[in-house]
mmCIF file of C-alpha atoms and ligand atoms in Angstrom:
data_model
loop_
_atom_site.group_PDB
_atom_site.id
_atom_site.type_symbol
_atom_site.label_atom_id
_atom_site.label_comp_id
_atom_site.label_asym_id
_atom_site.label_seq_id
_atom_site.Cartn_x
_atom_site.Cartn_y
_atom_site.Cartn_z
ATOM 1 C CA UNK A 51 -141.801 138.826 -37.862
ATOM 2 C CA UNK A 52 -141.274 137.263 -34.418
ATOM 3 C CA UNK A 53 -139.595 140.152 -32.557
ATOM 4 C CA UNK A 54 -136.878 139.731 -29.905
ATOM 5 C CA UNK A 55 -139.168 141.325 -27.329
ATOM 6 C CA UNK A 56 -142.636 142.793 -27.113
ATOM 7 C CA UNK A 57 -145.218 144.089 -24.673
ATOM 8 C CA UNK A 58 -148.290 142.220 -23.523
ATOM 9 C CA UNK A 59 -151.464 144.334 -23.226
ATOM 10 C CA UNK A 60 -154.787 143.010 -21.917
ATOM 11 C CA UNK A 61 -158.287 144.453 -21.706
ATOM 12 C CA UNK A 62 -157.677 145.225 -18.010
ATOM 13 C CA UNK A 63 -154.668 147.399 -18.999
ATOM 14 C CA UNK A 64 -156.846 149.228 -21.534
ATOM 15 C CA UNK A 65 -159.651 149.700 -18.978
ATOM 16 C CA UNK A 66 -157.201 151.110 -16.415
ATOM 17 C CA UNK A 67 -155.917 153.705 -18.900
ATOM 18 C CA UNK A 68 -159.451 154.541 -20.110
ATOM 19 C CA UNK A 69 -160.544 155.176 -16.513
ATOM 20 C CA UNK A 70 -157.805 157.812 -16.123
ATOM 21 C CA UNK A 71 -158.798 159.407 -19.442
ATOM 22 C CA UNK A 72 -162.288 159.950 -18.007
ATOM 23 C CA UNK A 73 -161.003 161.255 -14.659
ATOM 24 C CA UNK A 74 -160.070 164.789 -13.588
ATOM 25 C CA UNK A 75 -156.309 164.322 -13.902
ATOM 26 C CA UNK A 76 -154.331 163.102 -16.902
ATOM 27 C CA UNK A 77 -151.072 163.954 -15.144
ATOM 28 C CA UNK A 78 -150.021 164.896 -11.603
ATOM 29 C CA UNK A 79 -153.072 163.090 -10.247
ATOM 30 C CA UNK A 80 -153.400 160.277 -7.713
ATOM 31 C CA UNK A 81 -152.407 157.294 -9.893
ATOM 32 C CA UNK A 82 -148.731 158.277 -10.064
ATOM 33 C CA UNK A 83 -148.454 158.053 -6.264
ATOM 34 C CA UNK A 84 -150.322 154.731 -6.281
ATOM 35 C CA UNK A 85 -147.914 153.296 -8.846
ATOM 36 C CA UNK A 86 -144.926 154.562 -6.842
ATOM 37 C CA UNK A 87 -146.236 152.847 -3.703
ATOM 38 C CA UNK A 88 -146.926 149.598 -5.556
ATOM 39 C CA UNK A 89 -143.390 149.593 -6.979
ATOM 40 C CA UNK A 90 -141.920 150.327 -3.535
ATOM 41 C CA UNK A 91 -143.871 147.386 -2.092
ATOM 42 C CA UNK A 92 -142.815 145.137 -4.937
ATOM 43 C CA UNK A 93 -139.109 145.981 -4.662
ATOM 44 C CA UNK A 94 -138.863 146.506 -0.941
ATOM 45 C CA UNK A 95 -137.485 149.994 -1.534
ATOM 46 C CA UNK A 96 -138.026 152.848 0.902
ATOM 47 C CA UNK A 97 -139.059 155.297 -1.808
ATOM 48 C CA UNK A 98 -139.788 155.198 -5.509
ATOM 49 C CA UNK A 99 -139.909 158.190 -7.874
ATOM 50 C CA UNK A 100 -141.450 157.469 -11.287
ATOM 51 C CA UNK A 101 -140.137 159.345 -14.314
ATOM 52 C CA UNK A 102 -140.623 159.845 -18.045
ATOM 53 C CA UNK A 103 -137.959 157.182 -18.826
ATOM 54 C CA UNK A 104 -135.069 155.247 -17.307
ATOM 55 C CA UNK A 105 -132.810 157.731 -19.057
ATOM 56 C CA UNK A 106 -134.322 160.623 -17.097
ATOM 57 C CA UNK A 107 -134.204 158.546 -13.881
ATOM 58 C CA UNK A 108 -130.472 157.898 -14.460
ATOM 59 C CA UNK A 109 -129.931 161.629 -15.026
ATOM 60 C CA UNK A 110 -131.842 162.499 -11.831
ATOM 61 C CA UNK A 111 -129.862 159.847 -9.930
ATOM 62 C CA UNK A 112 -126.553 161.358 -11.035
ATOM 63 C CA UNK A 113 -127.744 164.863 -10.139
ATOM 64 C CA UNK A 114 -129.066 163.759 -6.739
ATOM 65 C CA UNK A 115 -125.637 162.257 -5.983
ATOM 66 C CA UNK A 116 -123.984 165.539 -6.942
ATOM 67 C CA UNK A 117 -122.197 164.342 -10.085
ATOM 68 C CA UNK A 118 -120.668 167.319 -11.876
ATOM 69 C CA UNK A 119 -117.840 168.760 -13.919
ATOM 70 C CA UNK A 120 -114.512 167.063 -13.213
ATOM 71 C CA UNK A 121 -116.039 163.926 -11.665
ATOM 72 C CA UNK A 122 -115.543 160.426 -13.025
ATOM 73 C CA UNK A 123 -118.439 158.012 -13.418
ATOM 74 C CA UNK A 124 -117.739 154.390 -14.354
ATOM 75 C CA UNK A 125 -120.149 151.983 -15.973
ATOM 76 C CA UNK A 126 -120.241 148.934 -18.236
ATOM 77 C CA UNK A 127 -119.785 149.421 -21.991
ATOM 78 C CA UNK A 128 -121.916 146.307 -22.610
ATOM 79 C CA UNK A 129 -125.072 148.392 -22.209
ATOM 80 C CA UNK A 130 -127.386 150.872 -23.858
ATOM 81 C CA UNK A 131 -125.807 154.313 -24.293
ATOM 82 C CA UNK A 132 -128.058 155.853 -21.619
ATOM 83 C CA UNK A 133 -125.960 154.157 -18.898
ATOM 84 C CA UNK A 134 -123.084 156.463 -19.851
ATOM 85 C CA UNK A 135 -124.953 159.506 -21.186
ATOM 86 C CA UNK A 136 -126.452 160.285 -17.765
ATOM 87 C CA UNK A 137 -122.979 161.148 -16.456
ATOM 88 C CA UNK A 138 -122.182 163.256 -19.517
ATOM 89 C CA UNK A 139 -125.399 165.280 -19.022
ATOM 90 C CA UNK A 140 -123.866 166.338 -15.683
ATOM 91 C CA UNK A 141 -120.530 167.288 -17.245
ATOM 92 C CA UNK A 142 -118.724 164.280 -15.768
ATOM 93 C CA UNK A 143 -116.212 162.065 -17.534
ATOM 94 C CA UNK A 144 -117.065 158.421 -18.216
ATOM 95 C CA UNK A 145 -114.851 155.369 -17.692
ATOM 96 C CA UNK A 146 -115.735 151.806 -18.660
ATOM 97 C CA UNK A 147 -115.076 148.676 -16.599
ATOM 98 C CA UNK A 148 -114.646 145.381 -18.462
ATOM 99 C CA UNK A 149 -117.168 142.556 -18.069
ATOM 100 C CA UNK A 150 -117.212 138.968 -16.892
ATOM 101 C CA UNK A 151 -117.697 137.092 -20.187
ATOM 102 C CA UNK A 152 -119.813 134.392 -18.517
ATOM 103 C CA UNK A 153 -122.567 136.800 -17.410
ATOM 104 C CA UNK A 154 -122.032 139.998 -19.401
ATOM 105 C CA UNK A 155 -122.027 141.902 -16.091
ATOM 106 C CA UNK A 156 -119.339 144.251 -14.787
ATOM 107 C CA UNK A 157 -116.420 142.115 -13.559
ATOM 108 C CA UNK A 158 -115.737 142.618 -9.848
ATOM 109 C CA UNK A 159 -112.026 141.624 -10.032
ATOM 110 C CA UNK A 160 -111.487 143.973 -12.989
ATOM 111 C CA UNK A 161 -113.354 146.759 -11.164
ATOM 112 C CA UNK A 162 -111.071 146.209 -8.135
ATOM 113 C CA UNK A 163 -107.999 146.338 -10.372
ATOM 114 C CA UNK A 164 -109.125 149.533 -12.093
ATOM 115 C CA UNK A 165 -109.914 151.152 -8.718
ATOM 116 C CA UNK A 166 -106.478 150.323 -7.362
ATOM 117 C CA UNK A 167 -104.869 151.911 -10.393
ATOM 118 C CA UNK A 168 -107.135 154.982 -10.269
ATOM 119 C CA UNK A 169 -106.395 155.453 -6.543
ATOM 120 C CA UNK A 170 -102.687 155.682 -7.376
ATOM 121 C CA UNK A 171 -103.427 158.362 -9.989
ATOM 122 C CA UNK A 172 -105.986 160.298 -7.925
ATOM 123 C CA UNK A 173 -108.703 159.511 -10.487
ATOM 124 C CA UNK A 174 -111.227 157.530 -8.436
ATOM 125 C CA UNK A 175 -114.857 157.603 -9.620
ATOM 126 C CA UNK A 176 -117.558 159.456 -7.712
ATOM 127 C CA UNK A 177 -120.222 156.998 -8.905
ATOM 128 C CA UNK A 178 -120.149 153.486 -10.375
ATOM 129 C CA UNK A 179 -123.161 152.321 -12.419
ATOM 130 C CA UNK A 180 -123.314 148.504 -12.657
ATOM 131 C CA UNK A 181 -125.736 147.285 -15.339
ATOM 132 C CA UNK A 182 -127.751 144.110 -14.665
ATOM 133 C CA UNK A 183 -127.233 142.584 -18.102
ATOM 134 C CA UNK A 184 -130.200 140.624 -19.517
ATOM 135 C CA UNK A 185 -131.884 140.760 -16.083
ATOM 136 C CA UNK A 186 -129.260 139.137 -13.858
ATOM 137 C CA UNK A 187 -128.091 141.284 -10.952
ATOM 138 C CA UNK A 188 -124.408 142.150 -10.759
ATOM 139 C CA UNK A 189 -122.513 140.941 -7.664
ATOM 140 C CA UNK A 190 -123.749 143.842 -5.595
ATOM 141 C CA UNK A 191 -122.411 142.784 -2.179
ATOM 142 C CA UNK A 192 -118.846 142.712 -3.523
ATOM 143 C CA UNK A 193 -119.313 145.992 -5.420
ATOM 144 C CA UNK A 194 -120.614 147.632 -2.248
ATOM 145 C CA UNK A 195 -117.535 146.456 -0.327
ATOM 146 C CA UNK A 196 -115.378 148.210 -2.918
ATOM 147 C CA UNK A 197 -117.577 151.307 -2.597
ATOM 148 C CA UNK A 198 -116.846 151.429 1.122
ATOM 149 C CA UNK A 199 -113.135 150.889 0.524
ATOM 150 C CA UNK A 200 -112.766 153.487 -2.239
ATOM 151 C CA UNK A 201 -115.536 155.929 -1.328
ATOM 152 C CA UNK A 202 -117.767 155.887 -4.393
ATOM 153 C CA UNK A 203 -121.577 155.809 -4.648
ATOM 154 C CA UNK A 204 -123.599 153.206 -6.565
ATOM 155 C CA UNK A 205 -126.463 153.559 -9.052
ATOM 156 C CA UNK A 206 -127.764 150.192 -10.289
ATOM 157 C CA UNK A 207 -128.912 150.400 -13.906
ATOM 158 C CA UNK A 208 -131.558 147.730 -13.340
ATOM 159 C CA UNK A 209 -133.450 148.587 -16.556
ATOM 160 C CA UNK A 210 -133.511 144.862 -17.463
ATOM 161 C CA UNK A 211 -134.043 143.423 -14.008
ATOM 162 C CA UNK A 212 -137.478 144.370 -12.621
ATOM 163 C CA UNK A 213 -138.851 141.234 -10.977
ATOM 164 C CA UNK A 214 -135.393 139.695 -10.580
ATOM 165 C CA UNK A 215 -133.819 138.702 -7.269
ATOM 166 C CA UNK A 216 -130.309 138.855 -5.867
ATOM 167 C CA UNK A 217 -129.214 137.169 -2.659
ATOM 168 C CA UNK A 218 -132.837 135.931 -2.383
ATOM 169 C CA UNK A 219 -134.135 139.540 -2.285
ATOM 170 C CA UNK A 220 -135.824 141.712 -4.920
ATOM 171 C CA UNK A 221 -133.638 143.832 -7.188
ATOM 172 C CA UNK A 222 -134.433 147.462 -6.414
ATOM 173 C CA UNK A 223 -134.384 147.178 -2.621
ATOM 174 C CA UNK A 224 -131.070 149.084 -2.696
ATOM 175 C CA UNK A 225 -129.555 146.982 0.055
ATOM 176 C CA UNK A 226 -126.159 147.347 -1.663
ATOM 177 C CA UNK A 227 -126.608 150.624 -3.555
ATOM 178 C CA UNK A 228 -127.692 154.245 -3.222
ATOM 179 C CA UNK A 229 -130.187 154.180 -6.084
ATOM 180 C CA UNK A 230 -131.592 151.612 -8.527
ATOM 181 C CA UNK A 231 -133.221 152.538 -11.839
ATOM 182 C CA UNK A 232 -135.816 150.587 -13.884
ATOM 183 C CA UNK A 233 -137.142 151.123 -17.431
ATOM 184 C CA UNK A 234 -140.751 150.686 -18.565
ATOM 185 C CA UNK A 235 -140.048 150.840 -22.304
ATOM 186 C CA UNK A 236 -142.259 148.305 -24.174
ATOM 187 C CA UNK A 237 -139.465 145.753 -24.647
ATOM 188 C CA UNK A 238 -138.628 145.779 -20.919
ATOM 189 C CA UNK A 239 -140.256 143.739 -18.115
ATOM 190 C CA UNK A 240 -143.413 145.888 -17.762
ATOM 191 C CA UNK A 241 -144.370 148.931 -19.799
ATOM 192 C CA UNK A 242 -145.866 152.397 -19.454
ATOM 193 C CA UNK A 243 -145.156 153.282 -23.120
ATOM 194 C CA UNK A 244 -142.170 155.383 -22.173
ATOM 195 C CA UNK A 245 -141.292 155.508 -18.491
ATOM 196 C CA UNK A 246 -138.957 154.576 -15.701
ATOM 197 C CA UNK A 247 -138.330 155.020 -12.009
ATOM 198 C CA UNK A 248 -135.662 155.303 -9.390
ATOM 199 C CA UNK A 249 -135.683 153.457 -6.062
ATOM 200 C CA UNK A 250 -133.793 154.516 -2.957
ATOM 201 C CA UNK A 251 -133.813 154.090 0.815
ATOM 202 C CA UNK A 252 -132.283 157.559 1.300
ATOM 203 C CA UNK A 253 -135.032 160.140 1.788
ATOM 204 C CA UNK A 254 -132.641 163.041 1.089
ATOM 205 C CA UNK A 255 -131.766 161.578 -2.331
ATOM 206 C CA UNK A 256 -135.454 160.930 -3.023
ATOM 207 C CA UNK A 257 -136.360 164.532 -2.136
ATOM 208 C CA UNK A 258 -133.610 165.912 -4.405
ATOM 209 C CA UNK A 259 -134.733 163.694 -7.291
ATOM 210 C CA UNK A 260 -138.367 164.690 -6.744
ATOM 211 C CA UNK A 261 -137.525 168.391 -6.844
ATOM 212 C CA UNK A 262 -135.347 168.083 -9.997
ATOM 213 C CA UNK A 263 -138.060 165.931 -11.624
ATOM 214 C CA UNK A 264 -140.333 168.928 -11.820
ATOM 215 C CA UNK A 265 -138.266 172.009 -12.729
ATOM 216 C CA UNK A 266 -136.456 172.241 -9.384
ATOM 217 C CA UNK A 267 -139.696 173.640 -7.947
ATOM 218 C CA UNK A 268 -141.050 172.918 -4.468
ATOM 219 C CA UNK A 269 -144.517 173.815 -3.168
ATOM 220 C CA UNK A 270 -143.784 172.632 0.363
ATOM 221 C CA UNK A 271 -143.619 175.703 2.696
ATOM 222 C CA UNK A 272 -141.478 173.661 5.124
ATOM 223 C CA UNK A 273 -138.639 173.609 2.623
ATOM 224 C CA UNK A 274 -138.845 177.194 1.260
ATOM 225 C CA UNK A 275 -135.526 179.012 1.312
ATOM 226 C CA UNK A 276 -137.122 182.485 1.311
ATOM 227 C CA UNK A 277 -139.503 184.241 3.669
ATOM 228 C CA UNK A 278 -142.426 184.580 1.268
ATOM 229 C CA UNK A 279 -145.679 182.920 2.277
ATOM 230 C CA UNK A 280 -148.326 184.110 -0.244
ATOM 231 C CA UNK A 281 -150.875 181.325 -0.730
ATOM 232 C CA UNK A 282 -149.888 180.942 -4.397
ATOM 233 C CA UNK A 283 -146.149 181.002 -3.757
ATOM 234 C CA UNK A 284 -143.893 178.225 -5.032
ATOM 235 C CA UNK A 285 -140.169 178.227 -5.188
ATOM 236 C CA UNK A 286 -137.618 177.181 -7.799
ATOM 237 C CA UNK A 287 -134.490 176.138 -5.920
ATOM 238 C CA UNK A 288 -132.429 174.398 -8.605
ATOM 239 C CA UNK A 289 -132.309 173.966 -12.374
ATOM 240 C CA UNK A 290 -134.624 171.006 -12.825
ATOM 241 C CA UNK A 291 -136.476 169.411 -15.713
ATOM 242 C CA UNK A 292 -139.907 168.129 -16.640
ATOM 243 C CA UNK A 293 -139.197 164.411 -16.291
ATOM 244 C CA UNK A 294 -142.632 163.507 -14.917
ATOM 245 C CA UNK A 295 -144.670 160.415 -15.723
ATOM 246 C CA UNK A 296 -148.348 160.981 -16.562
ATOM 247 C CA UNK A 297 -151.281 159.328 -14.756
ATOM 248 C CA UNK A 298 -152.207 157.590 -18.017
ATOM 249 C CA UNK A 299 -148.821 155.896 -18.010
ATOM 250 C CA UNK A 300 -148.928 155.132 -14.284
ATOM 251 C CA UNK A 301 -152.325 153.417 -14.693
ATOM 252 C CA UNK A 302 -150.866 151.156 -17.377
ATOM 253 C CA UNK A 303 -147.820 150.420 -15.209
ATOM 254 C CA UNK A 304 -149.919 149.671 -12.131
ATOM 255 C CA UNK A 305 -152.051 147.244 -14.116
ATOM 256 C CA UNK A 306 -148.977 145.579 -15.687
ATOM 257 C CA UNK A 307 -147.190 145.234 -12.345
ATOM 258 C CA UNK A 308 -149.841 142.761 -11.181
ATOM 259 C CA UNK A 309 -148.667 140.319 -13.880
ATOM 260 C CA UNK A 310 -144.914 140.826 -13.406
ATOM 261 C CA UNK A 311 -144.236 137.841 -11.127
ATOM 262 C CA UNK A 312 -146.047 135.514 -13.540
ATOM 263 C CA UNK A 313 -144.080 136.936 -16.453
ATOM 264 C CA UNK A 314 -140.755 136.306 -14.730
ATOM 265 C CA UNK A 315 -141.821 132.683 -14.171
ATOM 266 C CA UNK A 316 -142.898 132.385 -17.818
ATOM 267 C CA UNK A 317 -139.663 133.886 -19.105
ATOM 268 C CA UNK A 318 -137.647 131.457 -16.971
ATOM 269 C CA UNK A 319 -139.740 128.542 -18.296
ATOM 270 C CA UNK A 320 -139.202 129.719 -21.882
ATOM 271 C CA UNK A 321 -135.456 129.902 -21.234
ATOM 272 C CA UNK A 322 -135.512 126.319 -19.935
ATOM 273 C CA UNK A 323 -137.251 125.436 -23.210
ATOM 274 C CA UNK A 324 -134.461 127.092 -25.208
ATOM 275 C CA UNK A 325 -131.751 125.320 -23.178
ATOM 276 C CA UNK A 326 -133.378 121.930 -23.785
ATOM 277 C CA UNK A 327 -133.775 122.503 -27.498
ATOM 278 C CA UNK A 328 -130.170 123.652 -28.045
ATOM 279 C CA UNK A 329 -128.098 121.117 -26.093
ATOM 280 C CA UNK A 330 -126.731 119.679 -29.366
ATOM 281 C CA UNK A 331 -126.028 123.041 -31.000
ATOM 282 C CA UNK A 332 -122.798 125.091 -30.929
ATOM 283 C CA UNK A 333 -124.343 127.901 -28.865
ATOM 284 C CA UNK A 334 -123.551 129.075 -25.330
ATOM 285 C CA UNK A 335 -125.881 130.703 -22.848
ATOM 286 C CA UNK A 336 -125.092 133.176 -20.082
ATOM 287 C CA UNK A 337 -124.246 131.712 -16.677
ATOM 288 C CA UNK A 338 -126.758 132.515 -13.929
ATOM 289 C CA UNK A 339 -125.340 132.628 -10.382
ATOM 290 C CA UNK A 340 -126.852 130.606 -7.519
ATOM 291 C CA UNK A 341 -129.214 132.583 -5.304
ATOM 292 C CA UNK A 342 -130.043 134.853 -8.253
ATOM 293 C CA UNK A 343 -133.363 134.996 -10.066
ATOM 294 C CA UNK A 344 -132.748 136.420 -13.542
ATOM 295 C CA UNK A 345 -135.780 138.314 -14.861
ATOM 296 C CA UNK A 346 -134.667 137.394 -18.409
ATOM 297 C CA UNK A 347 -135.375 140.604 -20.251
ATOM 298 C CA UNK A 348 -133.156 139.106 -22.985
ATOM 299 C CA UNK A 349 -132.366 135.590 -24.252
ATOM 300 C CA UNK A 350 -128.730 136.018 -25.248
ATOM 301 C CA UNK A 351 -126.764 133.297 -27.033
ATOM 302 C CA UNK A 352 -123.067 133.315 -27.873
ATOM 303 C CA UNK A 353 -121.940 131.811 -31.172
ATOM 304 C CA UNK A 354 -118.579 131.705 -32.940
ATOM 305 C CA UNK A 355 -117.739 135.247 -34.123
ATOM 306 C CA UNK A 356 -117.433 134.073 -37.741
ATOM 307 C CA UNK A 357 -121.074 132.884 -37.651
ATOM 308 C CA UNK A 358 -122.692 135.777 -35.866
ATOM 309 C CA UNK A 359 -123.448 138.173 -38.732
ATOM 310 C CA UNK A 360 -124.492 135.377 -41.079
ATOM 311 C CA UNK A 361 -126.800 134.000 -38.419
ATOM 312 C CA UNK A 362 -128.284 137.454 -37.795
ATOM 313 C CA UNK A 363 -129.029 137.883 -41.505
ATOM 314 C CA UNK A 364 -130.388 134.336 -41.849
ATOM 315 C CA UNK A 365 -132.756 134.718 -38.890
ATOM 316 C CA UNK A 366 -133.977 138.113 -40.099
ATOM 317 C CA UNK A 367 -134.500 136.734 -43.621
ATOM 318 C CA UNK A 368 -136.725 134.073 -42.027
ATOM 319 C CA UNK A 369 -138.837 136.560 -40.098
ATOM 320 C CA UNK A 370 -137.145 136.207 -36.718
ATOM 321 C CA UNK A 371 -136.244 139.639 -35.352
ATOM 322 C CA UNK A 372 -133.012 138.805 -33.561
ATOM 323 C CA UNK A 373 -130.960 141.716 -32.223
ATOM 324 C CA UNK A 374 -127.451 142.404 -30.938
ATOM 325 C CA UNK A 375 -127.136 143.664 -27.341
ATOM 326 C CA UNK A 376 -124.974 145.704 -27.327
ATOM 327 C CA UNK A 377 -122.482 147.536 -29.504
ATOM 328 C CA UNK A 378 -119.900 148.513 -26.828
ATOM 329 C CA UNK A 379 -120.618 152.118 -25.889
ATOM 330 C CA UNK A 380 -116.988 153.153 -26.504
ATOM 331 C CA UNK A 381 -117.367 152.086 -30.166
ATOM 332 C CA UNK A 382 -119.959 154.839 -30.704
ATOM 333 C CA UNK A 383 -118.458 157.862 -32.494
ATOM 334 C CA UNK A 384 -119.539 160.127 -29.622
ATOM 335 C CA UNK A 385 -117.397 158.132 -27.177
ATOM 336 C CA UNK A 386 -114.718 156.630 -29.405
ATOM 337 C CA UNK A 387 -112.186 159.459 -29.293
ATOM 338 C CA UNK A 388 -111.068 158.954 -25.690
ATOM 339 C CA UNK A 389 -111.726 155.281 -24.936
ATOM 340 C CA UNK A 390 -109.576 152.211 -25.477
ATOM 341 C CA UNK A 391 -111.277 148.882 -26.186
ATOM 342 C CA UNK A 392 -111.789 146.355 -23.386
ATOM 343 C CA UNK A 393 -110.911 142.763 -24.360
ATOM 344 C CA UNK A 394 -113.798 140.895 -22.698
ATOM 345 C CA UNK A 395 -116.397 143.424 -23.833
ATOM 346 C CA UNK A 396 -115.082 143.336 -27.404
ATOM 347 C CA UNK A 397 -114.979 139.526 -27.567
ATOM 348 C CA UNK A 398 -118.476 139.257 -26.046
ATOM 349 C CA UNK A 399 -119.847 141.727 -28.583
ATOM 350 C CA UNK A 400 -118.469 139.630 -31.465
ATOM 351 C CA UNK A 401 -120.439 136.563 -30.289
ATOM 352 C CA UNK A 402 -123.814 137.670 -28.936
ATOM 353 C CA UNK A 403 -127.269 137.484 -30.453
ATOM 354 C CA UNK A 404 -130.602 138.006 -28.655
ATOM 355 C CA UNK A 405 -133.332 135.506 -29.554
ATOM 356 C CA UNK A 406 -137.081 136.195 -29.191
ATOM 357 C CA UNK A 407 -138.237 136.138 -25.562
ATOM 358 C CA UNK A 408 -141.505 137.537 -24.211
ATOM 359 C CA UNK A 409 -144.363 136.055 -22.176
ATOM 360 C CA UNK A 410 -146.643 135.269 -25.121
ATOM 361 C CA UNK A 411 -143.941 133.503 -27.159
ATOM 362 C CA UNK A 412 -145.296 130.010 -27.963
ATOM 363 C CA UNK A 413 -143.593 126.606 -27.925
ATOM 364 C CA UNK A 414 -144.212 126.387 -31.692
ATOM 365 C CA UNK A 415 -142.455 129.714 -32.227
ATOM 366 C CA UNK A 416 -139.538 128.481 -30.112
ATOM 367 C CA UNK A 417 -139.375 125.293 -32.202
ATOM 368 C CA UNK A 418 -139.235 127.445 -35.334
ATOM 369 C CA UNK A 419 -136.497 129.718 -33.928
ATOM 370 C CA UNK A 420 -134.375 126.719 -32.896
ATOM 371 C CA UNK A 421 -134.951 124.939 -36.236
ATOM 372 C CA UNK A 422 -133.447 127.997 -37.943
ATOM 373 C CA UNK A 423 -130.439 127.967 -35.573
ATOM 374 C CA UNK A 424 -129.989 124.307 -36.409
ATOM 375 C CA UNK A 425 -130.274 124.875 -40.142
ATOM 376 C CA UNK A 426 -127.653 127.611 -40.083
ATOM 377 C CA UNK A 427 -125.186 126.245 -37.527
ATOM 378 C CA UNK A 428 -125.141 122.564 -38.491
HETATM 379 C C1 PLP B 725 -133.629 150.487 -21.970
HETATM 380 C C2 PLP B 725 -132.408 150.851 -21.199
HETATM 381 C C3 PLP B 725 -132.175 152.155 -20.735
HETATM 382 C C4 PLP B 725 -133.036 153.315 -21.127
HETATM 383 O O1 PLP B 725 -134.357 153.123 -20.829
HETATM 384 P P1 PLP B 725 -135.441 154.189 -21.342
HETATM 385 O O2 PLP B 725 -136.594 153.930 -20.441
HETATM 386 O O3 PLP B 725 -135.704 153.850 -22.774
HETATM 387 O O4 PLP B 725 -134.872 155.541 -21.172
HETATM 388 C C5 PLP B 725 -131.071 152.390 -19.949
HETATM 389 N N1 PLP B 725 -130.213 151.404 -19.632
HETATM 390 C C6 PLP B 725 -130.382 150.148 -20.080
HETATM 391 C C7 PLP B 725 -129.408 149.094 -19.682
HETATM 392 C C8 PLP B 725 -131.480 149.836 -20.893
HETATM 393 O O5 PLP B 725 -131.620 148.590 -21.367
#
C-alpha cells in the first residue's frame, strides 16, 4: 500500500534517540530545551513549549487564554476533531465558521459576517482557532484585524503547516496571533512519534502553559504564592496535567527538524509533478495564495461528488491509501446535536480526496497514482 502520508526516519534520527537512551535523562533532561530553542529559531517565535501532542498543546493554549464555562470558541469544521475538543475540555461552547472552498481555510468574509451577527446577540467568541488546511496559512492579517475590532484572541491550529510561510514569514512566529500550535504525529511535517508544541511571543502565556503542562506545579521560588522556603518545597498553583514531551521524543524531533526545509521543497516539487500529470483530468486542486509557502502536509484533490466514493474504493483496491480530510466536525455524533451544517464545508467534504504525499514518494509511484485516477475518471 502507498499511504497518503508517512514519516521518514534515517540512521541519524536513530542515533540521536539511542544517545538519549544511554544518557542520564529519558525525560525532563536537556534535549527538550534544545528542541524548544531550535523550534523557536526556526519559526521566529519568542517562546516554544513542547508537549505530548498537538491536542494537549491546544488544550494548554485554551487554558492559558482563560477559556472556561460559558465562553464561545470558534473554529473550522473542516479539521480534525481536536481543533474543537480543546475548547470543550475547558467547558466552553464551540461554534463553526464556514470555509473558503478554494483553499479549505476559514473564510474571512464569513467570519466577519458571523461576528457581526454574534455582536448583535451578545455571543462573541473569546477565542477563534483558524486551521491552516493542508499546510497553507489562513489569511492571518485580516483575521487579526477582526480580533482587534471584536476583542477575541487567536490560536492558530498550524498542525499541518510547520515549515510553511505566510506574508513571506514563517508560520509560528505569531505575528498575527496569540499562540500557534504544531503537531509532530508521524503523518505531519516532522515527527516525534506523538508530540506537539505551542509557540507564542507572550511570556505570560508561555509561563501559564509551562505550569499547566506539568501538573500546575512550579519549582521557581520567585513565583511561589506561599511563604514556605524548605529546600525541597514545590508548589501546585493550578489544576494542571502531565502533557510533557520526553527527551527521547525531543531528540527525534531535533534531528528531524534539520531536514524540514528540504522536505517542504520536496513536497512542493511533488505537488508540481501532480499538477503536470493531471492537467487533462477532471480534478481540481486547492488554490495557494501569493506570498504564501504551503508546507503541503496533504495533497488534496476535488472531484465530482458522484465520483468521490467510487474513486476512494478504486484507489484503495489498487493499493493506494487515499484518505478523506475531513468529515466536518459537526457531523460527528458528539457535536451533531447542536450544530447546523455549513454549505461550503459540506460541499467541500463531498468532493475531497487526499492523494499520497511524503518526501520519499517516487516519480514512478506518482505515475501509478495518476494512472489510476485516469483509469477511473476517464
Ligand atoms: C493532527 C492534527 C491535530 C492533532 O494532533 P496530535 O498531535 O495528533 O494531537 C490537531 N489539529 C489538526 C488540524 C491536525 O491535523
